[in-house]
CSV table of C-alpha atoms in Angstrom, one decimal:
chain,number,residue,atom,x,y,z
U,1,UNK,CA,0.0,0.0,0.0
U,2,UNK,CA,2.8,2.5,1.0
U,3,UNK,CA,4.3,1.5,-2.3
U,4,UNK,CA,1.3,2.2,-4.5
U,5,UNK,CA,0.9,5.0,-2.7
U,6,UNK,CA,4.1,6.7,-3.9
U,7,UNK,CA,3.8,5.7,-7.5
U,8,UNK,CA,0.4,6.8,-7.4
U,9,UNK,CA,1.6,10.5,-5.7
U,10,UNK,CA,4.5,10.2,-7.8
U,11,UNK,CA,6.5,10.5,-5.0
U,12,UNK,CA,10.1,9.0,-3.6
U,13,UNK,CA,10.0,6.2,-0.7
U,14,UNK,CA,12.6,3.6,0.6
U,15,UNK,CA,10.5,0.6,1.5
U,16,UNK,CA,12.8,-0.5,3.9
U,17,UNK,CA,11.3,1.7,6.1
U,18,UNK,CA,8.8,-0.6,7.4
U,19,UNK,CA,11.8,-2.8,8.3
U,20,UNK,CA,12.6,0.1,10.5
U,21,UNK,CA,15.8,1.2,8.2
U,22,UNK,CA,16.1,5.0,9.6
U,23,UNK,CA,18.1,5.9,6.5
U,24,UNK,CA,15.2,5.0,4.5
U,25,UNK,CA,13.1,7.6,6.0
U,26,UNK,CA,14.4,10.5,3.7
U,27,UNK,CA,12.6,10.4,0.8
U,28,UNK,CA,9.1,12.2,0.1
U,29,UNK,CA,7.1,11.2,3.5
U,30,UNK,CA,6.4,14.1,5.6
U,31,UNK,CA,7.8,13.6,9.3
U,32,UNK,CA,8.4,10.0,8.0
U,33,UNK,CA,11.1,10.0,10.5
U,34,UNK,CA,8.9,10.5,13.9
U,35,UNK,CA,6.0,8.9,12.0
U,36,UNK,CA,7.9,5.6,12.4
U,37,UNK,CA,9.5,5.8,15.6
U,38,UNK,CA,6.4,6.4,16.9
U,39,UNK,CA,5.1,3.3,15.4
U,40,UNK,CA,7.7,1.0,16.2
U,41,UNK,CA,8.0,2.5,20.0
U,42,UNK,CA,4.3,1.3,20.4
U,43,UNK,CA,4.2,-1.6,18.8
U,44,UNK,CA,7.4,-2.9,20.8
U,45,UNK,CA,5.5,-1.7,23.7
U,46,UNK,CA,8.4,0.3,24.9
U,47,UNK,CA,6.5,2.7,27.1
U,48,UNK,CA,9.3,5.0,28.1
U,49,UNK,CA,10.1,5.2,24.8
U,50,UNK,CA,6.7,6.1,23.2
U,51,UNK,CA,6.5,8.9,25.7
U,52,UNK,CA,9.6,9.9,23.8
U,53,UNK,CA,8.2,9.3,19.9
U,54,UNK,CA,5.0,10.9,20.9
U,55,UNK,CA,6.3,14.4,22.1
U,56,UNK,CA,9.1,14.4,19.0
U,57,UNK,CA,5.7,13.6,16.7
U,58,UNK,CA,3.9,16.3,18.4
U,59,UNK,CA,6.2,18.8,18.4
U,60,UNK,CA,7.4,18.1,14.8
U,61,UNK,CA,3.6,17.9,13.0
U,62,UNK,CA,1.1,18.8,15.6
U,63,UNK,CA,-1.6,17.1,17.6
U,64,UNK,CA,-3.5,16.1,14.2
U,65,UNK,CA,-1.2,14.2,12.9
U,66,UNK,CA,-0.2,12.4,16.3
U,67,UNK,CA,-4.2,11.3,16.8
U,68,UNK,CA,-4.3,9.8,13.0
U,69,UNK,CA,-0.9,7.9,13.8
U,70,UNK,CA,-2.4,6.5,16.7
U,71,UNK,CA,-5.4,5.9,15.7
U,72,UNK,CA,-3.8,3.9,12.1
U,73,UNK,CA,-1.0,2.2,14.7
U,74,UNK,CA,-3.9,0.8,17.0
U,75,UNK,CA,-5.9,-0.2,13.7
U,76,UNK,CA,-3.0,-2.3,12.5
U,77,UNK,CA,-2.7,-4.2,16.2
U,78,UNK,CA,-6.2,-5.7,15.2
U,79,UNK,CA,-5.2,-6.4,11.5
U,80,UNK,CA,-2.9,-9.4,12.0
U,81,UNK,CA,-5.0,-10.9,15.0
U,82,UNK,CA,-8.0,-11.3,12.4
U,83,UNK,CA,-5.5,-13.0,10.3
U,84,UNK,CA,-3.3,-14.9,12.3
U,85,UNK,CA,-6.5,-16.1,14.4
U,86,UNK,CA,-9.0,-17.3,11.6
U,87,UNK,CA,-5.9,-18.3,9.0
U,88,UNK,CA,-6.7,-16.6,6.3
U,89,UNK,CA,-4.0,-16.5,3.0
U,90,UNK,CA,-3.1,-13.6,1.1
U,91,UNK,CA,-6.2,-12.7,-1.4
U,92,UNK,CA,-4.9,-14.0,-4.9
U,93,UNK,CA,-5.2,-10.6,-6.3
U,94,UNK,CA,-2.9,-9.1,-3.7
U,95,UNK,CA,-0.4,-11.7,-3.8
U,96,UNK,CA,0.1,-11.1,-7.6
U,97,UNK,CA,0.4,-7.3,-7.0
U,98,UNK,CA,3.1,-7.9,-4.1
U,99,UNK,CA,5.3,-10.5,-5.4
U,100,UNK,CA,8.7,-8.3,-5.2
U,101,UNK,CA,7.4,-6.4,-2.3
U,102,UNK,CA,7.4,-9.4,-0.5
U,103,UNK,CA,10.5,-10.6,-1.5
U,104,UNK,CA,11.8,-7.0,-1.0
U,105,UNK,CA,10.5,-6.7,2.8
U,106,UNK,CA,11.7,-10.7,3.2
U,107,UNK,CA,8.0,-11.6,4.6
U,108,UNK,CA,8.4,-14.7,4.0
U,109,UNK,CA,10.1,-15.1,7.4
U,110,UNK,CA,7.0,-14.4,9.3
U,111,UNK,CA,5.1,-17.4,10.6
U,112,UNK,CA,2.0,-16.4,9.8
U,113,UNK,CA,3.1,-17.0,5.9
U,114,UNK,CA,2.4,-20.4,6.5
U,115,UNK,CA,-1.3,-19.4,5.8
U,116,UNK,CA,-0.2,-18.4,2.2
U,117,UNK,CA,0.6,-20.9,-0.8
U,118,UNK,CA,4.1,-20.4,-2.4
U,119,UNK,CA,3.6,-17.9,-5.3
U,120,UNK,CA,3.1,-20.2,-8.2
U,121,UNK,CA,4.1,-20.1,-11.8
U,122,UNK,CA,0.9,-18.4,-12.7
U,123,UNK,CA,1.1,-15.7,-9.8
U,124,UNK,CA,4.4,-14.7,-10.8
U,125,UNK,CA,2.9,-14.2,-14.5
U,126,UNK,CA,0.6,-12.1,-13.2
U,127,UNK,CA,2.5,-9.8,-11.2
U,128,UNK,CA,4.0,-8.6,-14.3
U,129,UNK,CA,0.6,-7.2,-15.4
U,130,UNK,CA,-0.9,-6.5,-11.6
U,131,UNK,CA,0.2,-3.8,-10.9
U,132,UNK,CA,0.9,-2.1,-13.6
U,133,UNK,CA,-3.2,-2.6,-14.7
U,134,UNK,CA,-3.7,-1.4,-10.9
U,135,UNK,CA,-2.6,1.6,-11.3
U,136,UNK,CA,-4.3,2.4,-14.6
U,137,UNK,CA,-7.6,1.7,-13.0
U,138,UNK,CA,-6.6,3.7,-9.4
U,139,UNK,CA,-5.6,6.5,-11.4
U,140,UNK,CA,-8.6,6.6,-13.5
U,141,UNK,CA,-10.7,6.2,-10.5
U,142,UNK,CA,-8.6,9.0,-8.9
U,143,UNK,CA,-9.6,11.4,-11.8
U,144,UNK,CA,-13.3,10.6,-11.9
U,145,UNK,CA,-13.5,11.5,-8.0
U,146,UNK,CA,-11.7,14.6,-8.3
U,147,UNK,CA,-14.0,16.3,-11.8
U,148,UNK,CA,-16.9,14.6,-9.1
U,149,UNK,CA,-16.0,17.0,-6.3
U,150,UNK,CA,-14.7,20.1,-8.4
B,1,UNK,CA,-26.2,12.3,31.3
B,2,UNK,CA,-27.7,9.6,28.2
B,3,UNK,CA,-25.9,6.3,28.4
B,4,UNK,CA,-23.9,6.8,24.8
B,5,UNK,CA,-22.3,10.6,26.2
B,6,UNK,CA,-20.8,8.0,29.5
B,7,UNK,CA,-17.7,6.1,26.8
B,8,UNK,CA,-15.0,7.5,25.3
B,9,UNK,CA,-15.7,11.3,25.1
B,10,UNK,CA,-12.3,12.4,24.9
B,11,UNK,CA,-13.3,15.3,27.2
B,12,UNK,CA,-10.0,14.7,29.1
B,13,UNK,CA,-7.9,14.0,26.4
B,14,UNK,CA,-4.8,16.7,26.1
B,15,UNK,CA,-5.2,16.3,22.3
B,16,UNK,CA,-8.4,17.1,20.2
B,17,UNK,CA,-9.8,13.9,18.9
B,18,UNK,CA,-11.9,13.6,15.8
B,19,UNK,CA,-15.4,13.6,16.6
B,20,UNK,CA,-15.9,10.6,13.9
B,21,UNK,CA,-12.9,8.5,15.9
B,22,UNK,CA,-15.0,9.2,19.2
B,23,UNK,CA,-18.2,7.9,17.7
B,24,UNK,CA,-17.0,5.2,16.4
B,25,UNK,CA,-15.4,4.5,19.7
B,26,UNK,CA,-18.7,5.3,21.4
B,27,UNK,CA,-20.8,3.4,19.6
B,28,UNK,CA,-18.7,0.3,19.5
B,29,UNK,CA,-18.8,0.3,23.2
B,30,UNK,CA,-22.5,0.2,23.3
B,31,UNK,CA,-22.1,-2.8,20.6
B,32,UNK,CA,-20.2,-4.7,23.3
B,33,UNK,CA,-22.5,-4.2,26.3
B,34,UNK,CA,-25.4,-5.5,24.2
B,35,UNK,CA,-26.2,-9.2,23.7
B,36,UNK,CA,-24.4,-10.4,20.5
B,37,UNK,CA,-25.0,-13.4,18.7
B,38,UNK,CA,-23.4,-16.0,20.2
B,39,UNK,CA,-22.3,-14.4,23.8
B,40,UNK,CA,-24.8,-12.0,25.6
B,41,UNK,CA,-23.7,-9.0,27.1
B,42,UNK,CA,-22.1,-10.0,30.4
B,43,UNK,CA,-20.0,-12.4,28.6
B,44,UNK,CA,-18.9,-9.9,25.7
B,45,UNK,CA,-17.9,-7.3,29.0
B,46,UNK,CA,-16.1,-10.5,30.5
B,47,UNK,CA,-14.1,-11.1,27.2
B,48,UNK,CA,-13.2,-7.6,27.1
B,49,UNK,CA,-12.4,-7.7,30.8
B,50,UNK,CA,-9.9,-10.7,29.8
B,51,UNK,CA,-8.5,-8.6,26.8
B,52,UNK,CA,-7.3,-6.5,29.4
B,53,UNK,CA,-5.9,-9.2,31.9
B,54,UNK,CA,-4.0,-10.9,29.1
B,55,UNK,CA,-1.6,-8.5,28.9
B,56,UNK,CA,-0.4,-8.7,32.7
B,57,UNK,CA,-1.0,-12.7,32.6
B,58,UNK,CA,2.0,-14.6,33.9
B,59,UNK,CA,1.2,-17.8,32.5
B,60,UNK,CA,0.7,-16.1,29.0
B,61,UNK,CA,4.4,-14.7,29.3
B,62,UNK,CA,5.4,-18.1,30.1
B,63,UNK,CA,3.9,-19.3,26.9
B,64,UNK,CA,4.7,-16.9,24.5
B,65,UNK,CA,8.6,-18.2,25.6
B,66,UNK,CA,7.7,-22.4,25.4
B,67,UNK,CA,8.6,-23.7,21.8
B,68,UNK,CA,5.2,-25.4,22.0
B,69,UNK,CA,2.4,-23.5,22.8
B,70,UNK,CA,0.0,-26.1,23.5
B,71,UNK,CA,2.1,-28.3,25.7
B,72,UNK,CA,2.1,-26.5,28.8
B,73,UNK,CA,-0.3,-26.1,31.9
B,74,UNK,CA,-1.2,-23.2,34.0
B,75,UNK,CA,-3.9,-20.8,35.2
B,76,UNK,CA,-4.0,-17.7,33.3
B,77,UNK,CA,-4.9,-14.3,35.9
B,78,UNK,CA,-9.0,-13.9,35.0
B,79,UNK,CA,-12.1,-13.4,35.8
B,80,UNK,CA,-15.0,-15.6,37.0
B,81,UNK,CA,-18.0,-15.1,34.5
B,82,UNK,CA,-16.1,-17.5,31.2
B,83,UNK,CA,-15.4,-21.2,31.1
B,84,UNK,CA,-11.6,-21.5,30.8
B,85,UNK,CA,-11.9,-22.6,27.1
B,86,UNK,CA,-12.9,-18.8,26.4
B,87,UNK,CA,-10.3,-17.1,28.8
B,88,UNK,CA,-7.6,-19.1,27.3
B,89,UNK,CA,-8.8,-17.8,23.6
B,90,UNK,CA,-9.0,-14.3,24.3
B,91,UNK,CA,-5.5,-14.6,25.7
B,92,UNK,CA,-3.8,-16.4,23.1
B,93,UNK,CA,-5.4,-13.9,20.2
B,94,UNK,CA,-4.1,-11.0,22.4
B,95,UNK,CA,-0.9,-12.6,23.3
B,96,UNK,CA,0.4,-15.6,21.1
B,97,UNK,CA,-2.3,-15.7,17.6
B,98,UNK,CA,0.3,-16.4,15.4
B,99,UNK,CA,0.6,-19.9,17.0
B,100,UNK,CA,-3.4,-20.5,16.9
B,101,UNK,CA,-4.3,-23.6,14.7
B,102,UNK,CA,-7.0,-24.8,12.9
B,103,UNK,CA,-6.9,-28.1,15.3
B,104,UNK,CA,-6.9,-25.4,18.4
B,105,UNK,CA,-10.6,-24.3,17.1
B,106,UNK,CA,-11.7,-27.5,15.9
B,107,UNK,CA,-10.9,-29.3,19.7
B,108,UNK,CA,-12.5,-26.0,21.7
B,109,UNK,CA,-15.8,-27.4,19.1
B,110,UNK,CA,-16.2,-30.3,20.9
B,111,UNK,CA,-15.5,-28.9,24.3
B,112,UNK,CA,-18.7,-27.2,23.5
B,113,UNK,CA,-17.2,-23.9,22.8
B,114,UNK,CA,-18.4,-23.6,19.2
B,115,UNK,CA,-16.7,-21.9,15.7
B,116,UNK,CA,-19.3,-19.4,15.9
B,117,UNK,CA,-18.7,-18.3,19.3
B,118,UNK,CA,-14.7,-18.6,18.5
B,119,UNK,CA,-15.4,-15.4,16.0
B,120,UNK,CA,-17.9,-13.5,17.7
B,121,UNK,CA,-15.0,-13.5,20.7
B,122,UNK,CA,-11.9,-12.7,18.0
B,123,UNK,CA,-13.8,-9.9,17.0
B,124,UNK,CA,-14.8,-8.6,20.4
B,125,UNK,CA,-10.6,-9.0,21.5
B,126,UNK,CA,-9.6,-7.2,18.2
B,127,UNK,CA,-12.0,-4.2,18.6
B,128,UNK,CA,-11.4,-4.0,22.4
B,129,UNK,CA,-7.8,-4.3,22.0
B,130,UNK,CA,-7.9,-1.7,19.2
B,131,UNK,CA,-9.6,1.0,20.9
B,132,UNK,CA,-7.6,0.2,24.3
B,133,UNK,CA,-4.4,0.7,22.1
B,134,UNK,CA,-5.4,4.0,20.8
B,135,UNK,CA,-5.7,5.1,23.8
B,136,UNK,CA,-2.3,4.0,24.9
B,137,UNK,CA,-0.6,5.2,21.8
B,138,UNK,CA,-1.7,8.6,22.9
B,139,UNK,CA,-0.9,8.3,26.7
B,140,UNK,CA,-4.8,8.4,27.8
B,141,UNK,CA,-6.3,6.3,30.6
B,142,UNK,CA,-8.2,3.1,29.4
B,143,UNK,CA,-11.7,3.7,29.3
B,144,UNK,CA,-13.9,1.8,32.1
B,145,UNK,CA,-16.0,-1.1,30.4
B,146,UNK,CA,-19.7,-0.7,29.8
B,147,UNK,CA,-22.4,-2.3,32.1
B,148,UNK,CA,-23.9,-5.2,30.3
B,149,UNK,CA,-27.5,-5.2,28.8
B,150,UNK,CA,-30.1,-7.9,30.0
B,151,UNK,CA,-30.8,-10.5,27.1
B,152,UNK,CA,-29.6,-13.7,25.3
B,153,UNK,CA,-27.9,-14.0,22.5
B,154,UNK,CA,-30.0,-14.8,19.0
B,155,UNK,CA,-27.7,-17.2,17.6
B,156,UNK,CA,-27.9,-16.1,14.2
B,157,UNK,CA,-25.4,-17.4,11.4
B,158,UNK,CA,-25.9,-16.4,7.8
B,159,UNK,CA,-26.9,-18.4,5.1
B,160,UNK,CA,-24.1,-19.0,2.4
B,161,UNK,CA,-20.8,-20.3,4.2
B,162,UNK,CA,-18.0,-22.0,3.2
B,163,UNK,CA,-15.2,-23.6,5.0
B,164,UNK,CA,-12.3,-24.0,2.5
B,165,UNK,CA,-10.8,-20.9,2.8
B,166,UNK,CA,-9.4,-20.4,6.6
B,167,UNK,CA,-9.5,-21.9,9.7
B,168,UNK,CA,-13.2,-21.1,9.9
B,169,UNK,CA,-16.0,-21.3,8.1
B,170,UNK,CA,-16.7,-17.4,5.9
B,171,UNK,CA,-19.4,-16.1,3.5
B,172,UNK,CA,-18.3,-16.9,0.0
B,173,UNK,CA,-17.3,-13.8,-1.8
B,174,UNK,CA,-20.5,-13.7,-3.9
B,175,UNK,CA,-22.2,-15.0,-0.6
B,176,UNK,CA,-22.7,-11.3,1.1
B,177,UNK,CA,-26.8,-10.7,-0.4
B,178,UNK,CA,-29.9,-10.6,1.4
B,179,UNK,CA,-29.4,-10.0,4.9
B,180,UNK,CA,-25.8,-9.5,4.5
B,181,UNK,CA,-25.6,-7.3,1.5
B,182,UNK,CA,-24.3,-4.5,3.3
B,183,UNK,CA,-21.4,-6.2,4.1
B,184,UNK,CA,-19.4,-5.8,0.8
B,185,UNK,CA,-20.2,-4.9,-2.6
B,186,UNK,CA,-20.8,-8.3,-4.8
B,187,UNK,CA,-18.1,-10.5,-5.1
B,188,UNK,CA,-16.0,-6.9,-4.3
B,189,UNK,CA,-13.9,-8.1,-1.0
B,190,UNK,CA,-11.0,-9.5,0.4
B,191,UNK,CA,-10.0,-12.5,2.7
B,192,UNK,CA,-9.6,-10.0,5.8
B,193,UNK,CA,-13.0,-9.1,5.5
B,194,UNK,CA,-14.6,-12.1,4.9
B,195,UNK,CA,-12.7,-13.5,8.3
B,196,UNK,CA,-15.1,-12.9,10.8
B,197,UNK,CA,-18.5,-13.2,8.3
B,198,UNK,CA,-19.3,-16.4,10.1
B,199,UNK,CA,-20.6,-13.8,12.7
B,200,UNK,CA,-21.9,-10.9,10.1
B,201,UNK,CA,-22.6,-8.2,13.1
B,202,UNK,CA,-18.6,-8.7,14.1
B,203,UNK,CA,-17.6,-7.5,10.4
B,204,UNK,CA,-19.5,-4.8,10.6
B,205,UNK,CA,-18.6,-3.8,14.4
B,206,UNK,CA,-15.1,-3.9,12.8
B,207,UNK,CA,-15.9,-1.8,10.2
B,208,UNK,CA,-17.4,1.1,12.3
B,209,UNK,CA,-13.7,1.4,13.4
B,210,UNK,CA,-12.1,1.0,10.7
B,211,UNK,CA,-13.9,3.5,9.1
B,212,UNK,CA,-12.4,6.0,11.2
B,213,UNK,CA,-9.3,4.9,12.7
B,214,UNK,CA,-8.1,3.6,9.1
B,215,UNK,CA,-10.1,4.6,5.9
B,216,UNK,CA,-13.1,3.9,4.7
B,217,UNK,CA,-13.8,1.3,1.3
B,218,UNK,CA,-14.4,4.3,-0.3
B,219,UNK,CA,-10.7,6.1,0.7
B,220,UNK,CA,-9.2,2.9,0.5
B,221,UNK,CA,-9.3,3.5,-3.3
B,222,UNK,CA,-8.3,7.5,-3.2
B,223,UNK,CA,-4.1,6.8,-2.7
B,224,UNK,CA,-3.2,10.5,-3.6
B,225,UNK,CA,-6.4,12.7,-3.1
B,226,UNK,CA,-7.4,14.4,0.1
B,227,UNK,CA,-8.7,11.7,3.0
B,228,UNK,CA,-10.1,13.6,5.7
B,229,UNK,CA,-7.2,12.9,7.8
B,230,UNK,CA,-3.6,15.2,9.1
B,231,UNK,CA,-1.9,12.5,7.9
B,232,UNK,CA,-1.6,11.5,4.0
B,233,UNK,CA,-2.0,7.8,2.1
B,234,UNK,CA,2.3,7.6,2.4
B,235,UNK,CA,2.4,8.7,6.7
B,236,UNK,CA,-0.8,6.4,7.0
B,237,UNK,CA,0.8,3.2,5.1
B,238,UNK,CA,4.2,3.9,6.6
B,239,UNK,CA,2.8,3.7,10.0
B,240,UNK,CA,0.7,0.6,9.4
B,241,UNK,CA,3.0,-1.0,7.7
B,242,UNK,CA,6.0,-0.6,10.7
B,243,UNK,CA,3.4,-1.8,13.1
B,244,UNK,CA,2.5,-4.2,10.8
B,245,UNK,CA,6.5,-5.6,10.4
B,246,UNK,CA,7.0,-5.7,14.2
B,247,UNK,CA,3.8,-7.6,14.7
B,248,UNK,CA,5.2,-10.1,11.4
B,249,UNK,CA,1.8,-9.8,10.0
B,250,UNK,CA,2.3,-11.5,6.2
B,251,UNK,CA,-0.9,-10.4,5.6
């Protein structure tokens, strides 16, 4: 998603920034720096710490932006419980459009991939096509919403 | 005061919230005081209760370190209204749910403690622990759980299931019509939503949060336009996504 995102904003990002690579966070993310300490300091539940993240997010992009982090960080401590605790696999559809993200990020480490078949012969095929088609339609979509509201 | 203006008002909070995070809040909270389908309301309190006492539970700690999680014996620290079947699922979705099998569910079945009531209680933990977590990502005190309405559950279960799909039976992806086409647009959905659909009223309980603490279907599909939000689609993704990599969610 952070990936489509950026293509879709035409914008620069260093996905290794979900692997917590500071380095990564200068690219075309606003605050992407405190953004992801602050997300990693909760989600490690490293209270002292999050004290810390929260002021430096606070200070650096204001009380909005700290509630929305919060509010997306908490949302995302429910997402893998829903998957982890019914089983579910990775939709076909998203599996084809994050073949190389995957392998990129290295998810394949995570237990919980168990749930997912090995990409196959025919998802590979159509990760070539995906995303690219993906973005066509998000784009278009994009455009229609925007003549909508203007 | 009116019984909804008691929860999660914010009034105290040193940050403005959005009023459409505190409703959603707010009204979820009144969800889980009222009888469900499966659980009525003093056991959906008591599961939230044990959300809580997970996360201070010595035998869970012990647990989360044995190579086998299913080998072990111990009390977990709970409550006295749920059978120990149901205390030991809410703990292990709070504190160990990448180690939950589909055998796990299947034996709690013939204990009694049925694949219905398994979802209806994954989706009162997640929501529970979702709302508690917002509230310590911003420093705020945990908001005290609702008193539980009189009546039983109705034991509903939708129509159109299938079982191949996940550890539990969901609606098919073409299943969500007639009483459950609200739930996604035909055939339009995707695994994570379809998870808890054995239970419809827990997907859409979900939703009401999501809605606001994530994006809506409808945002979902806007990656560059304005969201309604402080933050963008990049400083939203990049925070889910970290959370998401510490929590080694595949999904």
């Amino acid at each position: 998603m952070l990936s489509l995102s950026a293509d879709l904003s035409d914008a620069t990002v260093n996905l290794q920034m979900i692997n917590g690579d500071e380095a990564a966070t200068d690219g075309d993310v606003a605050h992407a720096r405190a953004l992801m300490k602050f997300a990693e300091t909760f989600a490690l539940r490293d209270e002292q710490s999050l004290a810390d993240a929260r002021e430096t997010l606070l200070d650096e992009a204001g009380p909005g932006v700290l509630v929305d982090a919060a509010a997306v960080a908490a949302n995302f401590q429910r997402m893998v419980r829903i998957a982890d605790s019914t089983g579910i696999p990775l939709d076909t559809r998203s599996a084809a459009m994050s073949v190389d993200i995957r392998k990129e990020l290295d998810l394949q480490r995570f237990g919980s991939a168990k749930n997912t078949p090995p990409t196959s012969l025919k998802t590979k095929l159509l990760s070539y096509i995906a995303r690219p088609m993906a973005k066509i339609m998000l784009r278009r979509m994009e455009a229609k919403a925007q003549k909508d509201r203007s | 005061m009116a019984r909804s203006d008691l929860y999660c008002n914010y009034s105290e909070s040193p940050y403005p919230i959005r009023q459409g995070l505190a409703n959603a809040h707010k009204a979820y909270w009144q969800a889980l005081a009222a009888p469900g389908n499966w659980f009525n309301g003093k056991q959906r309190v008591a599961i939230a209760c044990e959300v809580r006492n997970a996360l201070s539970c010595p035998f869970c700690e012990q647990r989360k370190n044995a190579l086998s999680p299913y080998t072990l014996q111990g009390e977990h620290l709970k409550g006295d209204v749920l059978g120990d079947e149901v205390v030991d699922a809410v703990h292990r979705v709070v504190t160990d749910q990448s180690r939950i099998t589909k055998n796990y569910i299947d034996d709690n079945a013939k204990l009694g403690f049925s694949e219905e009531q398994y979802v209806e209680l994954v989706g009162i933990v997640v929501n529970v622990f979702s709302i508690d977590e917002f509230h310590r990502a911003l420093g705020l005190p945990l908001e005290p759980l609702p008193e539980p309405m009189a009546g039983e559950p109705d034991h509903y279960r939708p129509g159109l299931t299938e079982q191949d799909t996940a550890y539990v039976a969901m609606i098919p992806p073409e299943g969500a019509v007639g009483d459950e086409a609200d739930l996604w647009e035909a055939a339009k959905t995707a695994n994570v939503l379809r998870a808890l659909s054995l239970v419809p009223s827990a997907v859409r309980e979900w939703m009401g949060i999501a809605d606001e603490q994530y994006l809506s279907g409808e945002a979902m599909m806007n990656f560059s336009g304005p969201n309604g939000r402080a933050i963008n689609r990049m400083q939203i993704e990049l925070v889910a996504g970290r959370v998401s990599s510490i929590n080694e969610c595949f999904y």
